[in-house]
Short mmCIF file of C-alpha atoms and ligand atoms in Angstrom, two decimals:
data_model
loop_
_atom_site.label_atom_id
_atom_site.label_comp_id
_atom_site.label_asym_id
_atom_site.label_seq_id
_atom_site.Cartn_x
_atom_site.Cartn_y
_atom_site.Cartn_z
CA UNK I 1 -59.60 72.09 211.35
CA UNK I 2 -56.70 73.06 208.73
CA UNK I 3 -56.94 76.21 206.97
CA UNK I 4 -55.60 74.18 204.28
CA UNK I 5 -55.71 71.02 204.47
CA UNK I 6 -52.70 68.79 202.09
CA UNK I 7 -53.17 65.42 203.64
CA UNK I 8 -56.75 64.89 202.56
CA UNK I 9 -55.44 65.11 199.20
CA UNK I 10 -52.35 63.20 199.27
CA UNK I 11 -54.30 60.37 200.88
CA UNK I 12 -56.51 60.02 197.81
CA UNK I 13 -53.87 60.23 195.51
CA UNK I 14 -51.30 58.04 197.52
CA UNK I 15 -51.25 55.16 195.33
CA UNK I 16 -50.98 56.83 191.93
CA UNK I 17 -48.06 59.68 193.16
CA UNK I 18 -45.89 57.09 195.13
CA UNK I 19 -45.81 54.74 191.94
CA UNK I 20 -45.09 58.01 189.99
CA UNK I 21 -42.65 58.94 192.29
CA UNK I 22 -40.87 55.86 192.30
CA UNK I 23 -40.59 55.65 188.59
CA UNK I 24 -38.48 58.58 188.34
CA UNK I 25 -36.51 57.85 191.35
CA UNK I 26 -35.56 54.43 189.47
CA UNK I 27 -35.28 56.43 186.18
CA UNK I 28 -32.34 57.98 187.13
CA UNK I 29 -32.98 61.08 185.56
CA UNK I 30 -33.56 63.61 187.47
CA UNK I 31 -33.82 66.75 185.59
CA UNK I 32 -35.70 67.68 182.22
CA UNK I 33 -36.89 64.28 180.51
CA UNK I 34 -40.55 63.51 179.54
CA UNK I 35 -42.34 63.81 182.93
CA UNK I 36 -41.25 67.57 182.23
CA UNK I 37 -42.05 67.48 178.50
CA UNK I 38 -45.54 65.85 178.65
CA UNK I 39 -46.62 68.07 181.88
CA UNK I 40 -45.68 71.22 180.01
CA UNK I 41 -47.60 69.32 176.87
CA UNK I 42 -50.41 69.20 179.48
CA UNK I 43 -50.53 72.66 180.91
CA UNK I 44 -50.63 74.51 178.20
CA UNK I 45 -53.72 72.23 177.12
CA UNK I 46 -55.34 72.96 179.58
CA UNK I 47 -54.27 76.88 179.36
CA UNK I 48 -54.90 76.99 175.93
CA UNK I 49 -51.67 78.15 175.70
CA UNK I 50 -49.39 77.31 172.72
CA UNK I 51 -46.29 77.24 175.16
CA UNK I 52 -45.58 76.37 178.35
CA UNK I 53 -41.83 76.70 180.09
CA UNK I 54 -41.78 74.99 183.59
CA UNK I 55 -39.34 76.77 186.42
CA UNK I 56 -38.60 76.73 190.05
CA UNK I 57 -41.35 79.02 191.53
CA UNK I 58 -43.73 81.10 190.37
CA UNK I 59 -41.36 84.40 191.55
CA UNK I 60 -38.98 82.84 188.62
CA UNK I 61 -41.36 82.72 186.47
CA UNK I 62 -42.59 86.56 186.21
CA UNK I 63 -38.91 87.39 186.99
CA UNK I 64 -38.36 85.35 183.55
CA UNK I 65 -41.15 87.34 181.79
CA UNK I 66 -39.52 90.74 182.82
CA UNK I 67 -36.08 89.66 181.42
CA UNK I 68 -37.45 88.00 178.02
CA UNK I 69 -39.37 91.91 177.64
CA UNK I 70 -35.47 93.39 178.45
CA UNK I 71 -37.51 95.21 181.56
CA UNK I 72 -34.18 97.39 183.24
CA UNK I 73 -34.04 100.63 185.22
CA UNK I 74 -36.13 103.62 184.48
CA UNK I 75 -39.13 101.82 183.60
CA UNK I 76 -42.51 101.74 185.31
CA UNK I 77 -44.03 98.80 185.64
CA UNK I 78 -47.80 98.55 187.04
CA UNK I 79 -48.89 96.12 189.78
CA UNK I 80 -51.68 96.02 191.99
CA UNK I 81 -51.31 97.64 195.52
CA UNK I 82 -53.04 94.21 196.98
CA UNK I 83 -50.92 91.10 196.27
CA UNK I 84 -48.00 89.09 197.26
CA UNK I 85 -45.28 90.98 197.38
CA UNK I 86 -43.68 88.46 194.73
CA UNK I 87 -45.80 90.49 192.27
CA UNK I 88 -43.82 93.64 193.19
CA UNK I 89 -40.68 92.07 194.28
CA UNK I 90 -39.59 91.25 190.46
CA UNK I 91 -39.70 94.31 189.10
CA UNK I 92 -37.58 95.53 191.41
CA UNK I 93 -35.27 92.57 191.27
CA UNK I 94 -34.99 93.83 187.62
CA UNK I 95 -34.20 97.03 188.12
CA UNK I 96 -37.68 98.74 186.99
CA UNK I 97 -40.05 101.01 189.07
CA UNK I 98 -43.03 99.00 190.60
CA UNK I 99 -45.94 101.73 190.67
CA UNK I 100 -48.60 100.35 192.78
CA UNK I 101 -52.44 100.88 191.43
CA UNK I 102 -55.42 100.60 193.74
CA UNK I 103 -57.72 97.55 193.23
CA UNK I 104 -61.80 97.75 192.83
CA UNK I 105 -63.87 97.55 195.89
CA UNK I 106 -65.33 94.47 194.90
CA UNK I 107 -63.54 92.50 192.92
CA UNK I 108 -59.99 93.17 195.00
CA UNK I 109 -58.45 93.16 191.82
CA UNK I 110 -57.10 96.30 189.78
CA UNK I 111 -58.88 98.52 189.17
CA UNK I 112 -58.23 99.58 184.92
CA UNK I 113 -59.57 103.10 185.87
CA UNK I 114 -56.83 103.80 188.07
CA UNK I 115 -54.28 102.06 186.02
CA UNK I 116 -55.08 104.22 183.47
CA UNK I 117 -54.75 107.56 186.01
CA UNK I 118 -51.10 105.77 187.27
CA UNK I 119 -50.10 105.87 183.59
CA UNK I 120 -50.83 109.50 182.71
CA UNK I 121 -49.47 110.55 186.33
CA UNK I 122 -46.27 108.70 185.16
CA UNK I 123 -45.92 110.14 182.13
CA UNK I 124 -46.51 113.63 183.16
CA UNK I 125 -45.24 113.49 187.15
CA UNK I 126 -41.81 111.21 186.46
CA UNK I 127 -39.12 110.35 184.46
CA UNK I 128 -39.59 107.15 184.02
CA UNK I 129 -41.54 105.49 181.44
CA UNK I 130 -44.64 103.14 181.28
CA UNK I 131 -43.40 99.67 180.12
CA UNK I 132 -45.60 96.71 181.87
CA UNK I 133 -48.91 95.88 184.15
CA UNK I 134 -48.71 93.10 186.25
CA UNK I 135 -52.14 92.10 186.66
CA UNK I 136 -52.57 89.46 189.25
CA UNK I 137 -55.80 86.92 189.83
CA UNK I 138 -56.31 87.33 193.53
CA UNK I 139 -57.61 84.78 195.15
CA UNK I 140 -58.45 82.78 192.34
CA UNK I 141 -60.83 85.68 190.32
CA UNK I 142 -58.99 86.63 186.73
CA UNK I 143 -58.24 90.05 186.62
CA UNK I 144 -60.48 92.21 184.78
CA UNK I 145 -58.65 91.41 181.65
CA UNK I 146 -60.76 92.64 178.75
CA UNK I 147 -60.58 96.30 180.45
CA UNK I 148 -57.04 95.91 181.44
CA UNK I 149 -55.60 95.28 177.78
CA UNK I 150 -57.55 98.07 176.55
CA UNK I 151 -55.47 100.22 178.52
CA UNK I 152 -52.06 98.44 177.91
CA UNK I 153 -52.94 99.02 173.81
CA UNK I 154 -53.70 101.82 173.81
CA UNK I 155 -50.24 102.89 176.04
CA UNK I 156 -48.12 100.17 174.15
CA UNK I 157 -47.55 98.08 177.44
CA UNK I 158 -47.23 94.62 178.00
CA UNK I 159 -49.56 92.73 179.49
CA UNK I 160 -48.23 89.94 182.40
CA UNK I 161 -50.83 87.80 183.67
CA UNK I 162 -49.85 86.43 187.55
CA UNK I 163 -51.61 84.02 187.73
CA UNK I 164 -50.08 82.14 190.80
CA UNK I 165 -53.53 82.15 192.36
CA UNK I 166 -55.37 82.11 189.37
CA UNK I 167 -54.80 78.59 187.71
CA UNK I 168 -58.15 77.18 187.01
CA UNK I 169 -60.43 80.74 186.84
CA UNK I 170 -61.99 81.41 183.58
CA UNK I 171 -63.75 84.51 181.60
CA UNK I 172 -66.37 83.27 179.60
CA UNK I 173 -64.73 80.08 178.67
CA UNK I 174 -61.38 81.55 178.28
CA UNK I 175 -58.70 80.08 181.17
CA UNK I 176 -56.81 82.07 183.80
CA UNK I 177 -53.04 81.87 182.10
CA UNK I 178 -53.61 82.57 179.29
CA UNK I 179 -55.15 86.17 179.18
CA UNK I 180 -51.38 87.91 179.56
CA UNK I 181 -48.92 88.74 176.69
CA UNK I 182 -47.09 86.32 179.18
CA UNK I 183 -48.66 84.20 181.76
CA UNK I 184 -47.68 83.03 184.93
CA UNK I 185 -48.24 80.65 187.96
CA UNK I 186 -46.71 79.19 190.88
CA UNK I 187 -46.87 75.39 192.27
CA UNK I 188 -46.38 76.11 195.84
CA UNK I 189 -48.41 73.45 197.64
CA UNK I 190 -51.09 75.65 199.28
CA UNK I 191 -52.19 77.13 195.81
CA UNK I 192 -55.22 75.90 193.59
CA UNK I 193 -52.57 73.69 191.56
CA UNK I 194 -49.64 72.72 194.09
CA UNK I 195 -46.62 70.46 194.08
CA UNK I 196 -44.39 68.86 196.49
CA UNK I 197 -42.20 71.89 196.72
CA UNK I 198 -41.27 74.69 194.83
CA UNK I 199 -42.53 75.10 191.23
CA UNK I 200 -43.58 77.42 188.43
CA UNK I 201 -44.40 78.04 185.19
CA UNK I 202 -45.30 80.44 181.94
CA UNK I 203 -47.62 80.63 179.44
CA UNK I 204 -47.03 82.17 176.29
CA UNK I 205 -48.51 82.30 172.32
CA UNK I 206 -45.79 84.12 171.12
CA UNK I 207 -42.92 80.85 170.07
CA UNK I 208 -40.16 83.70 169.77
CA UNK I 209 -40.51 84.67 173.86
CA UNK I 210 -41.36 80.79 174.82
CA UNK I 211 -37.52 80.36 173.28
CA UNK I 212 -35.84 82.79 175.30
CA UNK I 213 -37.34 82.22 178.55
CA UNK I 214 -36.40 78.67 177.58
CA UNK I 215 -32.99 79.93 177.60
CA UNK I 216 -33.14 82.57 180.48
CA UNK I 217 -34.15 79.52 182.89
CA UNK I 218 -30.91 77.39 182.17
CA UNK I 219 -27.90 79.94 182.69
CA UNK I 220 -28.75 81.63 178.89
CA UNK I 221 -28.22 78.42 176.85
CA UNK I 222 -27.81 78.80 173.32
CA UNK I 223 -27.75 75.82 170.90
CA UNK I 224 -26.53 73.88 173.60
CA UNK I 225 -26.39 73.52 177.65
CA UNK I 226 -22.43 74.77 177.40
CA UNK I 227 -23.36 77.30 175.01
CA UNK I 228 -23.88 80.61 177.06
CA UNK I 229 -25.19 83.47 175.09
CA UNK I 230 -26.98 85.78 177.69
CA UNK I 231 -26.88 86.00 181.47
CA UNK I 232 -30.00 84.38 182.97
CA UNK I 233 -30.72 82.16 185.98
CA UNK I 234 -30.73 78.99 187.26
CA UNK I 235 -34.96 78.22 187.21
CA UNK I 236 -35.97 74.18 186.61
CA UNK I 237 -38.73 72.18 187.72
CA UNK I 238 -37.30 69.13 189.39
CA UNK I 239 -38.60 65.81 187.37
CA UNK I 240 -40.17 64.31 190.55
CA UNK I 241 -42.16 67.54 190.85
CA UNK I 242 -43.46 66.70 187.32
CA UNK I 243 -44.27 63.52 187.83
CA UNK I 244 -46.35 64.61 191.35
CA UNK I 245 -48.10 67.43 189.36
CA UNK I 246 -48.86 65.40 186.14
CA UNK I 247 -51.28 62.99 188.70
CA UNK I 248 -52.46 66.19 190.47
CA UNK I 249 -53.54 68.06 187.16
CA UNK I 250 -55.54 65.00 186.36
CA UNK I 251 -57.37 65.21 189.85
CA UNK I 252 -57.81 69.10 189.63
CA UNK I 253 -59.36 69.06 186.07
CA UNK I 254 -61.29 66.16 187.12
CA UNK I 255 -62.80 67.09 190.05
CA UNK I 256 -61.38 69.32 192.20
CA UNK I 257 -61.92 72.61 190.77
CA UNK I 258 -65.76 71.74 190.68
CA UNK I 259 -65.27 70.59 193.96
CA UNK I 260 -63.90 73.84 195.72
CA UNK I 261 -66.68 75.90 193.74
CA UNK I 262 -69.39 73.87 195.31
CA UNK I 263 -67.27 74.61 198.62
CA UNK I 264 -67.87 78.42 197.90
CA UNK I 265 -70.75 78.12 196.79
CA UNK I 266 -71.85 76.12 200.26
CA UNK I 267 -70.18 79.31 202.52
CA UNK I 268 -71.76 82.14 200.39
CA UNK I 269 -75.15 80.61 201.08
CA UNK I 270 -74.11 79.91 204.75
CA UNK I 271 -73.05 83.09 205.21
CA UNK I 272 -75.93 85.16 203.27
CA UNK I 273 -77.62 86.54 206.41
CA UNK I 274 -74.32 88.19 207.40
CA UNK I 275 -74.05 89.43 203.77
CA UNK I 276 -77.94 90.78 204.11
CA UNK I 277 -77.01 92.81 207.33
CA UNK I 278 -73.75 94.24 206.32
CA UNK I 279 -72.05 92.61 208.29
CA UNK I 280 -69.49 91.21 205.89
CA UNK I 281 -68.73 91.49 202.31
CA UNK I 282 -68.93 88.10 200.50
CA UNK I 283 -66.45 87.55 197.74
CA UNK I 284 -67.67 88.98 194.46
CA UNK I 285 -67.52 86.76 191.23
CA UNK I 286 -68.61 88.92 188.40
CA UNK I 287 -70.84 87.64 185.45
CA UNK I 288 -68.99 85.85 183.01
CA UNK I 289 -66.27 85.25 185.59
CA UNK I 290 -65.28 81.75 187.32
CA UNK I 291 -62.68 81.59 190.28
CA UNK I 292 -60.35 78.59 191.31
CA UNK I 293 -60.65 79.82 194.64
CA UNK I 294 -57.49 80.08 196.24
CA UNK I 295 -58.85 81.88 198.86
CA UNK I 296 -62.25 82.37 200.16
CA UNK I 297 -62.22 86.21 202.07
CA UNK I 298 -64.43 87.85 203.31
CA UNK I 299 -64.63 91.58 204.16
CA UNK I 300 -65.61 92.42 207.45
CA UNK I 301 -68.19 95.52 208.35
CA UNK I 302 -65.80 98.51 209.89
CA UNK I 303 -67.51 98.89 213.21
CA UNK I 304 -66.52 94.66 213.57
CA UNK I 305 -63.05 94.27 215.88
CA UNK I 306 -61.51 91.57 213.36
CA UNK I 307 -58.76 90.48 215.92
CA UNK I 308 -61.24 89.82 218.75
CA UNK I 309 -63.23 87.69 215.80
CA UNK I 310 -60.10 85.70 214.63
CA UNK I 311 -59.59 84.59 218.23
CA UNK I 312 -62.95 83.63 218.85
CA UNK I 313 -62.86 81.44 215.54
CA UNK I 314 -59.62 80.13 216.98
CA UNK I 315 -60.86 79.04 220.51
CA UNK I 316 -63.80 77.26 218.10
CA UNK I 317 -60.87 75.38 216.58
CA UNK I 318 -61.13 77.38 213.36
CA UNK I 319 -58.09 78.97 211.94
CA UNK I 320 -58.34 81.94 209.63
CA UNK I 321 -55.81 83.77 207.68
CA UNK I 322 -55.02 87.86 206.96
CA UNK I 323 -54.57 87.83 202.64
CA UNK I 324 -52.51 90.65 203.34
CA UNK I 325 -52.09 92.81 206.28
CA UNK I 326 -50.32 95.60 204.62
CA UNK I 327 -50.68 97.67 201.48
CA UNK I 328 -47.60 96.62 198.69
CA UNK I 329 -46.97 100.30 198.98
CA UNK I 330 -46.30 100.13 202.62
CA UNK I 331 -43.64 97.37 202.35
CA UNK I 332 -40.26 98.80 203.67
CA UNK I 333 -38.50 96.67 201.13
CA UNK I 334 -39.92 99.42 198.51
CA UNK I 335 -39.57 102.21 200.49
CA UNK I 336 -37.87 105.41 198.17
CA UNK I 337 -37.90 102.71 194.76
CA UNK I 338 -41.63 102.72 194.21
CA UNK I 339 -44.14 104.73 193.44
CA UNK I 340 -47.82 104.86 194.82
CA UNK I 341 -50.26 108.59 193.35
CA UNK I 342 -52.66 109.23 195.79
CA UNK I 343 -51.56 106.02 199.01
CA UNK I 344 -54.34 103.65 196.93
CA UNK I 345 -57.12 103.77 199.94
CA UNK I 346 -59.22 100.96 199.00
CA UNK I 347 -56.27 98.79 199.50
CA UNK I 348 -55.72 100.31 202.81
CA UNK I 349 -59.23 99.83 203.78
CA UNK I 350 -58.99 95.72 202.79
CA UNK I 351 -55.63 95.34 204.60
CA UNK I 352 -57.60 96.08 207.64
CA UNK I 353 -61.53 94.47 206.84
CA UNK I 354 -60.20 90.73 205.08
CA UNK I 355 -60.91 87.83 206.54
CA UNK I 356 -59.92 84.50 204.74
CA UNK I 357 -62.52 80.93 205.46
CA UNK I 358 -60.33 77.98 205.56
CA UNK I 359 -60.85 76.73 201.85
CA UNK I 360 -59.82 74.07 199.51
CA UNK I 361 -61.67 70.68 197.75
CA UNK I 362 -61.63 68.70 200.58
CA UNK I 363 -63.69 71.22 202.91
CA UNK I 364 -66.25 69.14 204.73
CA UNK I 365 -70.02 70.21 204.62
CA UNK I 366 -69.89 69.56 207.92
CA UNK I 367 -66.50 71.65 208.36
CA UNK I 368 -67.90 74.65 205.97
CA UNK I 369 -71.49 75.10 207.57
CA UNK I 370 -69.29 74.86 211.12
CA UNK I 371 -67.11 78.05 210.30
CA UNK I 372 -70.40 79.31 208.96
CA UNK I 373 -72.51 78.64 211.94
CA UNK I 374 -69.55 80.12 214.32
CA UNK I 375 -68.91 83.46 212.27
CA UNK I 376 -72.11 83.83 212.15
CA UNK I 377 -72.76 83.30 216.25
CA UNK I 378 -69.51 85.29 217.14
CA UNK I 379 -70.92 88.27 214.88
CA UNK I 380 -74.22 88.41 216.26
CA UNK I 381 -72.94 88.04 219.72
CA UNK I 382 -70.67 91.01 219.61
CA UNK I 383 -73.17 92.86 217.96
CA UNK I 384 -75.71 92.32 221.03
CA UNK I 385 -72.90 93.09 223.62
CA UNK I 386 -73.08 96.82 222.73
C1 LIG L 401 -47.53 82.68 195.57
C2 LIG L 401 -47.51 83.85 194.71
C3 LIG L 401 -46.38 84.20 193.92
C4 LIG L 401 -45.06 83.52 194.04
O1 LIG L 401 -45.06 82.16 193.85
P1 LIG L 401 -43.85 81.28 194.48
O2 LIG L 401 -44.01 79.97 193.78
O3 LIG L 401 -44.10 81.18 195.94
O4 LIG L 401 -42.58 81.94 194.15
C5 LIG L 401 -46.48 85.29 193.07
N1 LIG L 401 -47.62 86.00 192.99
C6 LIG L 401 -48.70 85.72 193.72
C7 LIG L 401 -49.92 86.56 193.57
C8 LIG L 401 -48.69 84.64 194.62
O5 LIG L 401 -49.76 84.38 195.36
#
């Protein structure tokens, strides 16, 4: 079994993404050009987003929303404790201060009350101040947005959405990309949405910012490519990419985002005994909420050795995955250039309970009540060894 499996999907979509591959390849364009245009069209349909700039990777692309905001040293800006370290990574790469916030318990997402008790501690413990949250859609669950821009309006912050796991999630109708002042999300194949490759993209309502990201992700162009009127980066999405993604939209919209909800759906129910006992945590979608399911993790009871588990699943044949093994705040890369009040505990406690199903639309019923029936053996059997 694959923990994620890529084939399944390219196999169904062979016929359609080699003929769109080929077109561009015989195009001779390369870079930019409609496959670009119309995909960007597309997204931000599907957002309900009025703009939508394509880039490399979805690092680019919140590294993009920092520089359009003029983010620089001496500014805090907020970011979940749980997360790739991307999340983190770009405000550094900026020159701000990333203060890590502790997530909710349930939800693994951040939690707004202790956002709020990072900002005050900021204002009154530092010299730097508040600027930006970087709320990020773990696993495919939206953040808990209509809390989280409460707090940023009422402290005068902007509001960046990462959504690089979060393409597809909704609260109560309203899509995952498009709950930020600026939006973001990443194409790397193993997300909900995935090229070939490296790709990325942001969302944004506000034409004035959609213009100079525009121009941040080609080198600071002004009215034209050999025009330079800022310093910015070199951030496209290749044409073929496009072209790949504008087949693989159609599929996810069509039927693969239902399709990896009825796969959750399948291991929640499988695993509801577990869930009963306290043996495990299942993942928590609150009402209102949908997820795109990146990931499907678990939490695992304390008194449960979660290495001598993921072995066992392994021997099965069943890989499982560790989304993440260590606090942001515990990264060396931030050590003495970030800021965590208080060593965020509930974070601590996940990095060493999470356990992440193999997951995706093309997860058997047969594969999903497998990993079900063999967590569920491997649990019980420890339990009666002691
Ligand atoms: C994957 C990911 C990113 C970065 O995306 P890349 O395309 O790999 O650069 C950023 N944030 C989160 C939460 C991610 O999962």
């Amino acid at each position: 079994m694959q923990f994620r499996d890529l084939r399944e999907q390219h196999r169904r979509l062979k016929k359609e993404i080699n003929s769109a591959v080929l077109d561009v390849l015989e195009s001779g364009n390369y870079i930019g050009g409609k496959h670009v245009q119309d995909l960007e069209r597309q997204l931000a349909d599907f957002v309900g987003a009025r703009n939508c700039i394509t880039c490399a990777n979805g690092t680019d692309a919140l590294q993009l929303a920092l520089m359009a905001w003029g983010a620089h040293e001496g500014l805090a800006v907020f970011v979940p404790d749980l997360t790739f370290f991307s999340s983190g990574e770009v405000v550094s790469s900026v020159g701000a201060t990333p203060v890590f916030v502790d997530v909710d318990p349930r939800t693994f997402n951040m939690n707004p009350i202790k956002l709020e008790e990072a900002i005050s501690s900021v204002k009154t413990n530092t010299d730097l101040v508040p600027f930006a949250v970087v709320a990020v859609d773990l696993f495919g669950l939206p953040a808990d947005y209509p809390a989280i821009r409460d707090v940023c309006k009422k402290n005068g912050l902007h509001l960046l959405e990462d959504g690089a796991q979060g393409f597809g999630g909704s609260i109560k109708g309203s899509k995952a990309c498009s709950f930020g002042d600026i939006s973001t999300t990443s194409f790397f194949p193993a997300k909900p949405l995935g090229c070939y490759g490296d790709g990325g993209a942001v969302f944004t309502d506000d034409d004035d910012w959609a213009a100079l990201i525009r121009s941040l992700a080609v080198h600071g162009k002004g009215e034209m490519k050999y025009d330079n009127v800022r310093v910015g980066m070199n951030s496209r999405l290749d044409t073929l990419q496009a072209a790949i993604l504008q087949k693989k939209l159609r599929a996810f919209a069509g039927y693969e985002l239902a399709s990896v909800n009825r796969v959750a759906e399948r291991y929640s129910e499988a695993l509801a005994d577990l869930a009963s006992t306290s043996d495990i945590m299942l993942p928590f979608i609150p009402p209102g909420y949908t997820s795109s399911w990146a990931q499907y993790t678990i939490k695992l009871s304390q008194d449960l050795n979660r290495d001598l588990i993921r072995s066992k699943m392994q021997d099965a044949g069943i890989p499982t995955m560790i989304y993440y093994p260590k606090p942001m705040h515990s990264q060396r890369a931030f050590e003495g250039s970030s800021i965590c009040f208080e060593g965020c505990p509930t974070t601590s406690l996940l990095c060493d309970s999470v356990l992440s199903l193999p997951m995706g639309p093309y997860v058997s019923e047969e594969d999903s009540n497998l990993v079900a029936t063999t967590l569920n053996r491997i649990i019980r059997d420890s339990a009666s060894n002691w």
